[in-house]
Amino acid sequence: MGAATPAATSVLDALRRTEFARLDEGAHVYLDYTGGGLYAECQLREHMQLLMGGVFGNPHSINPSSAASTKLVERARAYVLRFFNALPEEYVAIFTPNATGALRLVGEAYPFHAGDRFLLTFDNHNSVNGIREFARARGAHTTYVPSVTPDLRVDEDLLPRYLSDTIGNHHNLLAYPAQSNFSGVQHPLEWIERAQSHGWDVLLDAAAFVPTNRLDLSVWHPDFVAVSFYKMCGWPTGVGCLLARREALAKLERPWFSGGTIVAAFVQREYYQSAPGAAHFEDGTVNYLNLPAVEIGLRLLDGIGMETIHARVSDLGTRVLDSLAALTHSDGSPAAAIYGPRSWERRGATIAFNFLHPDGEVVDERYVDRVAAEHNISLRTGCFCNPGAGEVAFTISRETLLGGEFGEGMTLDDYVRAIGLHSGGAIRASLGLASNPADVESFGRFAAEFIDLAGVPDDLPPRQTC
Ligand SMILES: Cc1ncc(COP(=O)(O)O)c(C=O)c1O
C-alpha cells in the first residue's frame, strides 16, 4: 500500500486531538505500538457507562445478572468473528488471557506424536518458540526455517522443500507470524493454503499484524490464529483470542479439564464430559467484565477503517525508514543500521535498527534507552522476545551460541560478553493508529543526537532480559 493522502487519514488527526489528547498534554512520543496499543478515551467512557448501568454476575449460571454477562460475552464473541470476517460455521472464537494463552492452547493440545512435525520460522515470538517444548516432549520433530539477511524474509525457493517434507498419517503443524514483531516483515499469507495442501495445519500468529492490517478470514483460512486485543485497541488488557477452524479444533486433545470447560465431571467415576465448542477451551471464568470492551474497541477500529489505519502507518513508517537510512555522521558514514526491509513492500510499521558510532560499532542499546527517556519517547530495546530474528539480524551463528555457557547464576550481560557480542539487541520503533507526523519529527530530532557520537558513558544499568 502506498502513502496515504492527508485527507484519507485526517480522521486520525482529529482523533489524536480529541481521544488521545493525553499524549500531547504530557509531551509523550509513543513508539511502542507493537508492545501495546493505546486506547481512545471514548472506549473507556463507553465501557464504564456500560458497567455502571448494569449488574453483571459470573456467567457460569442462569440467574439474571449472569444472563446479562453471558449476553455481553456472546455479543463480543460474535463481533470478533465479524471483525475478522470469519463465518461462524467455519471458525470459533475462544477467549484467552492474551495471544500467548491462545498459542499455548494449541501447543499443549495439538496431537503431537513420535514422527510428527512442528515447522516454524526462525522469526517467531517466544510464545510460539515455546510450543517446541510440547512437541519435543511428545517425540515430534521440530524444524526451523531460516530467515535471510538483509531483509530477514524466508527464502521462498526453500520453503516448498520444507513443506513437502511430511510423512502420511502424521500430524504436521506450521507456525509463523503474519508480521514479525522484530523486523516488521509480513510473511506471505499465501503460505497458509500452500502448507495445507501438503497436509500441514497452520498456526498463524497474527498478534503484531492485526493492529494495523486487515485479516480477512473469508479470504485466508489458517487453522489457528492468535491475537491479543490490547495490541489492537489498547483496552482492555488481559484478553486475547484463539480463532480456530472448527475442523482443526476437533483435532485438539486438551490435557486437562477445569471449571467452565465441561458439561459435567464426576469424582467417584473419574469421568468428565467436555463442553462443546469454545467453552471446552476457556478455562475457569472468562474475563466477562472486560470482554464488552473488546467489542467497543473493535467497533472503533471498524469505524475508522483498517485501511485508513494501514495507510497512516505506511506513510509514517516510510518516513521513519527514510530518516534512518539518511542518518549519517559528518564523515559520511552511516549512523544507523536497519534490520529488515528498507522499502515499504510487504512490511508493517515495526522498525528494528541500531544506531552506529562513526567507527561502525553499535551504540549500546541501554544508552539509547536513556536518550529516548530524556525525549519522553517510549520505544523498545532488546530482542523483543524474538531471538531467532535477532540471531539472523546480528549474524550470530549456532556455534557462537554454543560457545558460551549460559549457566546458573549468570546474568544476560555475562552471556553477551561470553559470546563476544557488542550489544544486547536492537531498537524497535513501532507505529499505530494514534501516531502522527509530529511523532516522526520528534523521532528524527532524537535520532540526530546519535550523529558523531563517539562513545557512551560507563554507568549503564545491567541488562535484565533480552
Ligand atoms: C508476534 C507476537 N506474538 C505473540 C506475542 C505475545 O503477545 P502477548 O504477550 O499479548 O501474549 C507478541 C507480543 O508482543 C507478538 O508481538
Short mmCIF file of C-alpha atoms and ligand atoms in Angstrom, two decimals:
data_model
loop_
_atom_site.label_atom_id
_atom_site.label_comp_id
_atom_site.label_asym_id
_atom_site.label_seq_id
_atom_site.Cartn_x
_atom_site.Cartn_y
_atom_site.Cartn_z
CA MET A 1 0.00 0.00 0.00
CA GLY A 2 1.42 3.41 -0.94
CA ALA A 3 1.47 6.58 1.13
CA ALA A 4 -1.92 7.95 2.12
CA THR A 5 -3.26 11.31 1.10
CA PRO A 6 -3.66 13.61 4.12
CA ALA A 7 -7.45 13.70 3.55
CA ALA A 8 -7.70 9.93 3.85
CA THR A 9 -6.16 9.93 7.29
CA SER A 10 -7.41 13.30 8.60
CA VAL A 11 -9.90 11.38 10.73
CA LEU A 12 -6.89 10.10 12.66
CA ASP A 13 -5.57 13.63 13.22
CA ALA A 14 -8.93 14.59 14.68
CA LEU A 15 -8.93 11.51 16.88
CA ARG A 16 -5.44 12.26 18.12
CA ARG A 17 -6.61 15.72 19.22
CA THR A 18 -9.80 14.55 20.89
CA GLU A 19 -9.33 10.98 22.04
CA PHE A 20 -5.58 10.81 22.61
CA ALA A 21 -5.05 14.35 23.93
CA ARG A 22 -3.12 12.90 26.88
CA LEU A 23 -0.21 12.15 24.56
CA ASP A 24 0.40 15.79 23.61
CA GLU A 25 -0.60 17.17 27.03
CA GLY A 26 2.16 15.04 28.55
CA ALA A 27 4.56 15.61 25.60
CA HIS A 28 4.69 11.85 25.06
CA VAL A 29 6.08 10.31 21.91
CA TYR A 30 4.70 6.80 21.92
CA LEU A 31 6.51 4.45 19.54
CA ASP A 32 5.80 1.05 21.06
CA TYR A 33 2.50 0.01 19.46
CA THR A 34 3.84 -3.49 18.79
CA GLY A 35 4.32 -3.71 22.54
CA GLY A 36 0.84 -2.39 23.29
CA GLY A 37 -1.76 -0.26 21.53
CA LEU A 38 -3.25 2.89 23.04
CA TYR A 39 -6.92 3.28 23.90
CA ALA A 40 -9.11 6.20 22.87
CA GLU A 41 -10.82 7.95 25.79
CA CYS A 42 -14.25 7.15 24.30
CA GLN A 43 -13.57 3.43 24.74
CA LEU A 44 -13.16 3.90 28.48
CA ARG A 45 -16.25 6.12 28.77
CA GLU A 46 -18.44 3.66 26.91
CA HIS A 47 -17.09 0.70 28.86
CA MET A 48 -17.52 2.39 32.25
CA GLN A 49 -21.04 3.55 31.38
CA LEU A 50 -21.97 0.02 30.47
CA LEU A 51 -20.58 -1.37 33.73
CA MET A 52 -22.21 1.38 35.81
CA GLY A 53 -25.57 0.80 34.14
CA GLY A 54 -25.93 -2.91 34.83
CA VAL A 55 -25.46 -5.72 37.30
CA PHE A 56 -23.16 -8.38 35.93
CA GLY A 57 -22.54 -11.70 37.65
CA ASN A 58 -20.43 -14.73 36.87
CA PRO A 59 -21.64 -16.05 33.51
CA HIS A 60 -21.47 -19.71 34.66
CA SER A 61 -25.09 -19.55 35.81
CA ILE A 62 -28.58 -18.68 34.60
CA ASN A 63 -29.65 -16.01 37.09
CA PRO A 64 -30.47 -12.55 35.67
CA SER A 65 -27.10 -10.93 36.40
CA SER A 66 -25.34 -14.00 35.00
CA ALA A 67 -27.51 -13.92 31.88
CA ALA A 68 -26.62 -10.24 31.41
CA SER A 69 -22.93 -11.14 31.41
CA THR A 70 -23.43 -14.10 29.09
CA LYS A 71 -25.24 -11.85 26.64
CA LEU A 72 -22.31 -9.42 26.57
CA VAL A 73 -19.71 -12.19 26.30
CA GLU A 74 -21.53 -13.78 23.38
CA ARG A 75 -22.01 -10.39 21.71
CA ALA A 76 -18.26 -9.81 21.96
CA ARG A 77 -17.59 -13.27 20.56
CA ALA A 78 -19.89 -12.66 17.61
CA TYR A 79 -18.30 -9.26 16.99
CA VAL A 80 -14.79 -10.72 16.97
CA LEU A 81 -15.84 -13.23 14.29
CA ARG A 82 -17.50 -10.47 12.28
CA PHE A 83 -14.45 -8.20 12.63
CA PHE A 84 -12.25 -10.88 11.06
CA ASN A 85 -14.94 -11.80 8.53
CA ALA A 86 -14.91 -15.35 9.89
CA LEU A 87 -18.00 -17.46 9.22
CA PRO A 88 -19.38 -18.91 12.48
CA GLU A 89 -19.89 -22.20 10.62
CA GLU A 90 -16.16 -22.29 9.91
CA TYR A 91 -14.49 -20.56 12.88
CA VAL A 92 -14.83 -20.49 16.65
CA ALA A 93 -13.57 -17.56 18.74
CA ILE A 94 -12.06 -18.76 22.02
CA PHE A 95 -11.25 -16.09 24.58
CA THR A 96 -7.85 -16.36 26.27
CA PRO A 97 -5.83 -14.07 28.56
CA ASN A 98 -3.60 -12.97 25.63
CA ALA A 99 -2.05 -14.20 22.39
CA THR A 100 0.33 -16.33 24.43
CA GLY A 101 -2.65 -18.06 26.02
CA ALA A 102 -4.05 -18.79 22.56
CA LEU A 103 -0.70 -20.19 21.37
CA ARG A 104 -0.37 -22.31 24.47
CA LEU A 105 -3.85 -23.77 23.96
CA VAL A 106 -2.75 -25.04 20.55
CA GLY A 107 0.70 -26.17 21.71
CA GLU A 108 -0.49 -28.19 24.68
CA ALA A 109 -3.45 -29.78 22.88
CA TYR A 110 -2.05 -30.36 19.39
CA PRO A 111 -1.89 -34.17 18.98
CA PHE A 112 1.89 -34.38 18.54
CA HIS A 113 3.21 -37.94 18.49
CA ALA A 114 6.53 -39.52 17.60
CA GLY A 115 7.30 -38.83 13.96
CA ASP A 116 5.02 -35.78 13.73
CA ARG A 117 6.45 -32.44 12.62
CA PHE A 118 6.47 -28.97 14.05
CA LEU A 119 7.77 -26.49 11.49
CA LEU A 120 8.32 -22.86 12.36
CA THR A 121 10.19 -19.84 11.15
CA PHE A 122 13.28 -18.51 12.93
CA ASP A 123 11.27 -15.31 13.02
CA ASN A 124 8.82 -16.08 15.80
CA HIS A 125 7.86 -14.76 19.19
CA ASN A 126 8.99 -16.88 22.14
CA SER A 127 5.37 -17.75 22.80
CA VAL A 128 5.48 -19.69 19.52
CA ASN A 129 9.03 -20.99 20.08
CA GLY A 130 7.83 -22.44 23.37
CA ILE A 131 5.48 -24.82 21.53
CA ARG A 132 8.59 -26.80 20.52
CA GLU A 133 8.82 -27.98 24.14
CA PHE A 134 5.35 -29.56 23.87
CA ALA A 135 6.34 -31.08 20.51
CA ARG A 136 9.63 -32.43 21.85
CA ALA A 137 8.06 -33.90 24.98
CA ARG A 138 5.80 -35.99 22.75
CA GLY A 139 8.51 -37.08 20.33
CA ALA A 140 7.62 -34.79 17.41
CA HIS A 141 10.40 -33.35 15.32
CA THR A 142 10.93 -29.56 15.31
CA THR A 143 12.42 -27.81 12.27
CA TYR A 144 13.23 -24.11 11.98
CA VAL A 145 13.02 -22.31 8.62
CA PRO A 146 15.76 -19.65 8.48
CA SER A 147 15.34 -16.01 7.52
CA VAL A 148 17.81 -14.44 5.15
CA THR A 149 19.62 -11.13 5.54
CA PRO A 150 19.30 -8.26 4.83
CA ASP A 151 15.50 -8.28 4.57
CA LEU A 152 15.00 -11.07 7.13
CA ARG A 153 12.49 -12.85 4.91
CA VAL A 154 12.29 -16.58 4.30
CA ASP A 155 13.84 -17.86 1.08
CA GLU A 156 10.72 -18.53 -0.97
CA ASP A 157 12.54 -21.13 -3.08
CA LEU A 158 13.47 -23.08 0.03
CA LEU A 159 10.05 -23.13 1.69
CA PRO A 160 8.42 -25.70 -0.63
CA ARG A 161 11.16 -28.16 0.33
CA TYR A 162 10.24 -27.84 3.99
CA LEU A 163 6.53 -28.07 3.23
CA SER A 164 6.84 -31.19 1.12
CA ASP A 165 8.82 -32.92 3.88
CA THR A 166 5.89 -34.66 5.57
CA ILE A 167 5.05 -38.29 6.11
CA GLY A 168 1.49 -39.53 5.55
CA ASN A 169 -0.75 -40.23 8.53
CA HIS A 170 1.13 -37.82 10.77
CA HIS A 171 0.15 -34.53 12.32
CA ASN A 172 2.14 -31.59 10.98
CA LEU A 173 1.94 -28.10 12.39
CA LEU A 174 3.40 -24.98 10.74
CA ALA A 175 3.61 -21.82 12.84
CA TYR A 176 4.65 -18.39 11.64
CA PRO A 177 3.87 -14.73 12.30
CA ALA A 178 1.77 -12.79 9.79
CA GLN A 179 4.00 -9.87 10.74
CA SER A 180 7.31 -10.05 12.54
CA ASN A 181 7.34 -8.31 15.88
CA PHE A 182 11.09 -7.79 15.28
CA SER A 183 11.57 -6.61 11.70
CA GLY A 184 8.03 -5.81 10.57
CA VAL A 185 8.36 -8.36 7.72
CA GLN A 186 4.97 -9.56 6.57
CA HIS A 187 5.37 -13.23 5.77
CA PRO A 188 3.06 -14.31 2.92
CA LEU A 189 -0.44 -15.35 3.87
CA GLU A 190 -0.30 -17.43 0.68
CA TRP A 191 1.77 -19.95 2.69
CA ILE A 192 -1.41 -20.96 4.53
CA GLU A 193 -3.08 -22.68 1.60
CA ARG A 194 0.20 -23.95 0.24
CA ALA A 195 1.06 -25.62 3.55
CA GLN A 196 -2.44 -27.02 3.98
CA SER A 197 -2.26 -28.58 0.52
CA HIS A 198 0.81 -30.50 1.75
CA GLY A 199 -1.03 -31.72 4.86
CA TRP A 200 0.03 -29.09 7.39
CA ASP A 201 -2.19 -27.45 9.95
CA VAL A 202 -1.31 -23.77 10.09
CA LEU A 203 -1.00 -21.68 13.23
CA LEU A 204 -0.84 -18.01 12.28
CA ASP A 205 0.48 -15.69 14.96
CA ALA A 206 -1.35 -12.51 13.99
CA ALA A 207 -0.61 -10.55 17.19
CA ALA A 208 1.65 -7.98 15.51
CA PHE A 209 -0.25 -7.93 12.20
CA VAL A 210 -3.86 -7.24 13.11
CA PRO A 211 -3.43 -3.86 14.87
CA THR A 212 -2.72 -2.15 11.52
CA ASN A 213 -3.71 -4.66 8.82
CA ARG A 214 -6.97 -6.32 7.87
CA LEU A 215 -7.01 -10.06 8.35
CA ASP A 216 -9.94 -11.39 6.34
CA LEU A 217 -10.71 -14.96 7.31
CA SER A 218 -13.07 -15.36 4.37
CA VAL A 219 -10.02 -15.00 2.13
CA TRP A 220 -7.37 -16.72 4.26
CA HIS A 221 -8.19 -19.89 6.16
CA PRO A 222 -5.48 -20.61 8.74
CA ASP A 223 -6.40 -23.41 11.14
CA PHE A 224 -5.49 -21.36 14.19
CA VAL A 225 -4.99 -17.61 14.69
CA ALA A 226 -3.67 -15.97 17.86
CA VAL A 227 -4.27 -12.31 18.77
CA SER A 228 -4.12 -10.00 21.80
CA PHE A 229 -6.77 -7.28 21.92
CA TYR A 230 -4.71 -4.72 23.86
CA LYS A 231 -2.34 -4.63 20.88
CA MET A 232 -5.25 -3.80 18.58
CA CYS A 233 -7.17 -1.24 20.58
CA GLY A 234 -5.23 -0.53 23.79
CA TRP A 235 -8.06 -1.54 26.09
CA PRO A 236 -8.82 -3.98 27.59
CA THR A 237 -5.65 -5.74 28.66
CA GLY A 238 -5.96 -9.34 29.76
CA VAL A 239 -7.99 -10.58 26.80
CA GLY A 240 -6.79 -12.40 23.70
CA CYS A 241 -8.36 -14.83 21.34
CA LEU A 242 -7.74 -18.07 19.52
CA LEU A 243 -9.68 -18.16 16.28
CA ALA A 244 -9.83 -21.79 15.31
CA ARG A 245 -11.32 -23.61 12.35
CA ARG A 246 -13.90 -25.99 13.75
CA GLU A 247 -12.35 -28.86 11.82
CA ALA A 248 -8.89 -28.19 13.25
CA LEU A 249 -10.24 -27.61 16.75
CA ALA A 250 -11.72 -31.10 16.72
CA LYS A 251 -8.19 -32.50 16.46
CA LEU A 252 -7.01 -30.87 19.69
CA GLU A 253 -6.72 -33.03 22.79
CA ARG A 254 -6.83 -30.95 25.93
CA PRO A 255 -4.56 -32.32 28.65
CA TRP A 256 -7.00 -31.49 31.45
CA PHE A 257 -10.41 -30.12 32.28
CA SER A 258 -11.38 -27.32 34.60
CA GLY A 259 -14.33 -25.30 35.73
CA GLY A 260 -16.10 -23.95 32.67
CA THR A 261 -14.74 -26.45 30.14
CA ILE A 262 -17.07 -29.34 30.86
CA VAL A 263 -20.77 -30.17 30.90
CA ALA A 264 -20.22 -32.49 33.88
CA ALA A 265 -17.42 -34.20 35.80
CA PHE A 266 -17.66 -36.93 38.41
CA VAL A 267 -15.33 -37.72 41.26
CA GLN A 268 -16.09 -41.35 42.04
CA ARG A 269 -16.35 -42.29 38.40
CA GLU A 270 -13.36 -40.08 37.45
CA TYR A 271 -15.10 -39.17 34.20
CA TYR A 272 -15.92 -35.88 32.56
CA GLN A 273 -17.94 -34.77 29.56
CA SER A 274 -16.44 -31.85 27.63
CA ALA A 275 -18.42 -28.72 26.92
CA PRO A 276 -18.99 -28.12 23.21
CA GLY A 277 -17.21 -25.51 21.08
CA ALA A 278 -15.30 -22.59 22.55
CA ALA A 279 -16.32 -23.38 26.14
CA HIS A 280 -14.15 -26.51 26.15
CA PHE A 281 -11.11 -24.27 25.73
CA GLU A 282 -11.97 -21.42 28.10
CA ASP A 283 -10.56 -22.35 31.49
CA GLY A 284 -12.39 -21.02 34.50
CA THR A 285 -14.33 -17.77 34.35
CA VAL A 286 -13.71 -15.66 31.26
CA ASN A 287 -12.81 -12.00 31.73
CA TYR A 288 -16.50 -11.14 31.47
CA LEU A 289 -16.34 -7.52 32.59
CA ASN A 290 -13.59 -6.71 30.11
CA LEU A 291 -14.99 -8.64 27.15
CA PRO A 292 -17.56 -5.94 26.30
CA ALA A 293 -14.61 -3.56 25.91
CA VAL A 294 -13.26 -5.79 23.14
CA GLU A 295 -16.38 -5.13 21.11
CA ILE A 296 -16.16 -1.41 21.91
CA GLY A 297 -12.52 -1.29 20.80
CA LEU A 298 -13.07 -3.28 17.62
CA ARG A 299 -16.05 -1.10 16.71
CA LEU A 300 -13.75 1.92 16.97
CA LEU A 301 -11.28 0.27 14.57
CA ASP A 302 -14.14 -0.61 12.22
CA GLY A 303 -15.41 2.98 12.40
CA ILE A 304 -12.00 4.37 11.43
CA GLY A 305 -11.40 1.61 8.89
CA MET A 306 -8.41 -0.74 8.99
CA GLU A 307 -7.42 0.53 5.52
CA THR A 308 -7.16 4.08 6.89
CA ILE A 309 -5.03 2.93 9.83
CA HIS A 310 -2.88 0.89 7.48
CA ALA A 311 -2.44 3.85 5.15
CA ARG A 312 -1.45 6.12 8.05
CA VAL A 313 1.23 3.82 9.44
CA SER A 314 2.53 3.08 5.93
CA ASP A 315 3.02 6.78 5.32
CA LEU A 316 4.64 7.47 8.70
CA GLY A 317 6.66 4.24 8.66
CA THR A 318 8.14 5.15 5.29
CA ARG A 319 9.28 8.45 6.79
CA VAL A 320 10.90 6.73 9.77
CA LEU A 321 12.72 4.30 7.48
CA ASP A 322 13.87 7.10 5.19
CA SER A 323 15.11 9.20 8.10
CA LEU A 324 17.13 6.28 9.47
CA ALA A 325 18.55 5.44 6.05
CA ALA A 326 19.59 9.08 5.59
CA LEU A 327 21.18 9.40 9.04
CA THR A 328 24.92 9.86 8.57
CA HIS A 329 27.90 11.10 10.55
CA SER A 330 29.92 14.14 9.44
CA ASP A 331 32.39 11.84 7.69
CA GLY A 332 29.54 10.39 5.60
CA SER A 333 29.46 7.01 7.39
CA PRO A 334 26.03 5.58 8.29
CA ALA A 335 24.73 6.43 11.75
CA ALA A 336 22.05 3.70 11.77
CA ALA A 337 21.65 0.09 10.62
CA ILE A 338 18.14 -1.13 9.79
CA TYR A 339 17.28 -4.80 10.34
CA GLY A 340 14.66 -5.88 7.83
CA PRO A 341 13.22 -4.43 4.63
CA ARG A 342 14.27 -0.85 3.77
CA SER A 343 11.39 -0.34 1.36
CA TRP A 344 7.68 -0.28 2.14
CA GLU A 345 6.87 -3.54 0.48
CA ARG A 346 5.39 -6.49 2.35
CA ARG A 347 6.28 -4.97 5.68
CA GLY A 348 4.48 -3.34 8.57
CA ALA A 349 5.19 -0.37 10.81
CA THR A 350 7.56 -2.17 13.17
CA ILE A 351 11.09 -0.98 12.50
CA ALA A 352 14.17 -2.54 14.10
CA PHE A 353 17.51 -0.80 13.93
CA ASN A 354 20.61 0.19 15.83
CA PHE A 355 22.46 3.45 15.95
CA LEU A 356 26.11 3.24 14.92
CA HIS A 357 29.15 5.13 16.14
CA PRO A 358 31.33 6.72 13.42
CA ASP A 359 33.69 3.71 13.67
CA GLY A 360 30.78 1.41 12.78
CA GLU A 361 30.33 -0.03 16.29
CA VAL A 362 26.76 -0.42 17.53
CA VAL A 363 25.65 2.16 20.09
CA ASP A 364 24.79 0.36 23.33
CA GLU A 365 21.00 0.00 23.39
CA ARG A 366 20.94 0.93 27.08
CA TYR A 367 22.29 4.35 26.21
CA VAL A 368 19.64 4.68 23.51
CA ASP A 369 17.04 3.91 26.20
CA ARG A 370 18.46 6.71 28.30
CA VAL A 371 18.39 9.29 25.49
CA ALA A 372 14.88 8.18 24.49
CA ALA A 373 13.66 8.70 28.05
CA GLU A 374 15.14 12.24 28.02
CA HIS A 375 13.00 12.90 24.93
CA ASN A 376 9.97 11.27 26.60
CA ILE A 377 9.98 8.72 23.80
CA SER A 378 8.62 5.24 24.52
CA LEU A 379 10.30 2.66 22.34
CA ARG A 380 11.60 -0.84 22.87
CA THR A 381 15.14 -2.20 23.08
CA GLY A 382 16.50 -5.75 23.27
CA CYS A 383 15.43 -8.77 21.22
CA PHE A 384 11.66 -8.27 21.70
CA CYS A 385 11.09 -11.94 22.69
CA ASN A 386 12.08 -12.91 19.14
CA PRO A 387 15.55 -14.44 19.48
CA GLY A 388 15.55 -16.14 16.06
CA ALA A 389 15.11 -12.90 14.12
CA GLY A 390 17.83 -11.34 16.28
CA GLU A 391 20.26 -14.20 15.70
CA VAL A 392 19.91 -13.76 11.93
CA ALA A 393 19.94 -9.94 12.05
CA PHE A 394 23.14 -9.87 14.12
CA THR A 395 24.66 -12.86 12.27
CA ILE A 396 25.04 -14.88 15.46
CA SER A 397 25.72 -18.48 14.48
CA ARG A 398 24.67 -21.61 16.34
CA GLU A 399 28.36 -22.24 17.03
CA THR A 400 28.68 -18.80 18.64
CA LEU A 401 25.69 -19.51 20.86
CA LEU A 402 27.09 -22.91 21.83
CA GLY A 403 30.45 -21.25 22.53
CA GLY A 404 29.21 -19.61 25.71
CA GLU A 405 27.64 -21.37 28.64
CA PHE A 406 24.50 -19.61 29.97
CA GLY A 407 24.79 -21.25 33.35
CA GLU A 408 23.00 -20.94 36.65
CA GLY A 409 23.55 -17.57 38.28
CA MET A 410 24.83 -15.91 35.11
CA THR A 411 23.36 -12.61 34.03
CA LEU A 412 22.43 -11.73 30.48
CA ASP A 413 25.40 -9.36 30.45
CA ASP A 414 27.74 -12.24 31.36
CA TYR A 415 26.41 -14.23 28.42
CA VAL A 416 26.54 -11.31 25.98
CA ARG A 417 30.21 -10.89 26.93
CA ALA A 418 30.89 -14.65 26.82
CA ILE A 419 29.82 -14.94 23.19
CA GLY A 420 31.52 -11.68 22.21
CA LEU A 421 28.54 -9.51 21.32
CA HIS A 422 28.86 -5.74 21.39
CA SER A 423 25.24 -5.03 22.21
CA GLY A 424 22.22 -6.63 23.82
CA GLY A 425 19.91 -6.27 20.87
CA ALA A 426 18.26 -3.68 18.71
CA ILE A 427 15.98 -0.66 18.97
CA ARG A 428 12.38 -1.02 17.87
CA ALA A 429 10.10 1.83 16.86
CA SER A 430 6.54 0.86 16.03
CA LEU A 431 3.58 2.92 14.90
CA GLY A 432 -0.14 2.64 15.40
CA LEU A 433 -3.47 4.32 14.98
CA ALA A 434 -2.67 7.36 17.15
CA SER A 435 0.74 8.02 15.55
CA ASN A 436 1.08 11.31 13.72
CA PRO A 437 3.68 13.25 11.72
CA ALA A 438 4.77 15.15 14.85
CA ASP A 439 5.82 11.82 16.41
CA VAL A 440 8.00 11.12 13.39
CA GLU A 441 9.55 14.58 13.61
CA SER A 442 10.31 14.05 17.32
CA PHE A 443 11.86 10.72 16.43
CA GLY A 444 14.05 12.49 13.86
CA ARG A 445 15.30 15.00 16.47
CA PHE A 446 16.07 12.15 18.85
CA ALA A 447 17.92 10.18 16.15
CA ALA A 448 20.03 13.23 15.31
CA GLU A 449 21.53 13.05 18.81
CA PHE A 450 23.49 9.98 17.69
CA ILE A 451 25.28 11.76 14.87
CA ASP A 452 29.04 11.86 15.56
CA LEU A 453 28.57 10.11 18.91
CA ALA A 454 32.00 8.64 19.67
CA GLY A 455 31.25 6.78 22.92
CA VAL A 456 28.73 6.17 25.69
CA PRO A 457 29.01 6.65 29.46
CA ASP A 458 30.19 3.67 31.51
CA ASP A 459 27.40 3.83 34.11
CA LEU A 460 24.76 1.97 32.09
CA PRO A 461 22.48 -0.35 34.08
CA PRO A 462 22.84 -4.14 33.84
CA ARG A 463 20.66 -5.92 31.28
CA GLN A 464 17.85 -7.86 32.92
CA THR A 465 16.29 -9.76 30.00
CA CYS A 466 16.73 -9.92 26.26
C1 LIG B 1 4.05 -11.55 17.13
C2 LIG B 1 3.71 -11.70 18.58
N1 LIG B 1 3.26 -12.87 19.02
C3 LIG B 1 2.91 -13.07 20.30
C4 LIG B 1 3.02 -12.06 21.21
C5 LIG B 1 2.64 -12.33 22.62
O1 LIG B 1 1.58 -11.50 22.97
P1 LIG B 1 1.07 -11.46 24.48
O2 LIG B 1 2.23 -11.03 25.30
O3 LIG B 1 -0.03 -10.46 24.45
O4 LIG B 1 0.62 -12.81 24.82
C6 LIG B 1 3.51 -10.82 20.81
C7 LIG B 1 3.71 -9.74 21.78
O5 LIG B 1 4.44 -8.81 21.59
C8 LIG B 1 3.84 -10.63 19.45
O6 LIG B 1 4.28 -9.46 19.01
#
